[in-house]
Each structure stands twice: as C-alpha cells, then as structure tokens.
XYZ file of C-alpha atoms in Angstrom:
80
model
C 80.806 201.614 49.695
C 80.900 202.067 53.451
C 81.857 205.727 52.980
C 78.891 206.307 50.673
C 76.452 204.673 53.098
C 77.934 206.591 56.018
C 77.632 209.849 54.057
C 73.987 209.127 53.204
C 73.202 208.333 56.853
C 74.492 211.783 57.838
C 72.061 213.512 55.473
C 68.725 214.913 56.678
C 65.685 212.679 56.301
C 64.194 214.522 53.313
C 67.448 214.016 51.375
C 67.526 210.309 52.275
C 63.921 209.938 51.119
C 64.773 211.574 47.774
C 67.724 209.220 47.351
C 65.434 206.294 48.179
C 62.887 207.361 45.543
C 65.571 207.886 42.915
C 67.195 204.494 43.537
C 63.807 202.766 43.592
C 62.871 204.404 40.290
C 66.153 203.367 38.684
C 65.672 199.796 39.924
C 62.142 199.660 38.531
C 63.334 201.077 35.228
C 66.035 198.408 34.955
C 63.517 195.667 35.771
C 61.094 197.019 33.182
C 63.799 197.166 30.511
C 64.862 193.580 31.277
C 61.217 192.437 31.162
C 60.559 194.261 27.895
C 63.722 192.820 26.351
C 62.756 189.270 27.294
C 59.256 189.831 25.917
C 60.696 190.912 22.571
C 62.830 187.781 22.377
C 59.827 185.553 23.109
C 57.752 187.267 20.436
C 60.509 186.797 17.862
C 60.899 183.120 18.758
C 57.140 182.578 18.535
C 56.980 184.249 15.136
C 59.816 182.069 13.843
C 58.232 178.872 15.157
C 54.869 179.775 13.608
C 56.540 180.320 10.227
C 58.278 176.957 10.495
C 55.059 175.142 11.331
C 53.191 176.502 8.339
C 49.755 177.971 7.924
C 47.673 174.772 7.977
C 47.866 174.037 11.699
C 44.952 172.210 13.219
C 44.080 173.383 16.742
C 43.425 169.783 17.726
C 46.855 168.704 16.518
C 48.466 171.416 18.644
C 46.377 170.337 21.647
C 47.308 166.686 21.079
C 51.023 167.514 20.778
C 50.871 169.579 23.943
C 49.137 166.801 25.886
C 51.592 164.182 24.624
C 54.634 166.273 25.521
C 53.163 166.981 28.973
C 52.499 163.295 29.554
C 56.018 162.390 28.428
C 57.564 164.951 30.749
C 55.555 163.530 33.666
C 56.474 159.983 32.725
C 60.177 160.838 32.508
C 60.328 162.869 35.722
C 61.859 161.326 38.800
C 59.752 160.992 41.966
C 60.750 162.943 45.040
C-alpha cells in the first residue's frame, strides 16, 4: 500500500486529480448501491407486514399501537 501511495505522490497534479475523481466516484457508487439494496429490503419487509396485517386496518388503531409501543419503550428505558 505504501508503494502505491508513494507512486501516486510522484505523479503530476492533473493525474492525481483524475485518480481522486475516479476513487470518489467509485466510493459514491458503492454507497448508492448499498443504500439502494437496503431500501429494497425495507420495501419487501413492509409489503410482507402489510399482507400479514390484512386489509381492514384502522388508521386510529395503528396510531394507538404506535403510541403504546413508544410509551412502553420510554417506560422500559434506563435513565442516564
């Protein structure tokens, strides 16, 4: 690794800038792929949970369940 870095440091500035842009682009591409993959998993899990719940879901029941679970998590948390 040290040899590679030393070799890059010897290059002219315009070459180093190109290498920087290429590595930045690859990093962004990898981050985007990881983000897109995690989004697909969340969508699949949401679709499965909606099928399990059924079609007759009351919005107020969902709100109530959310508030109760939030209250329980606060009640069960330890103080700092």
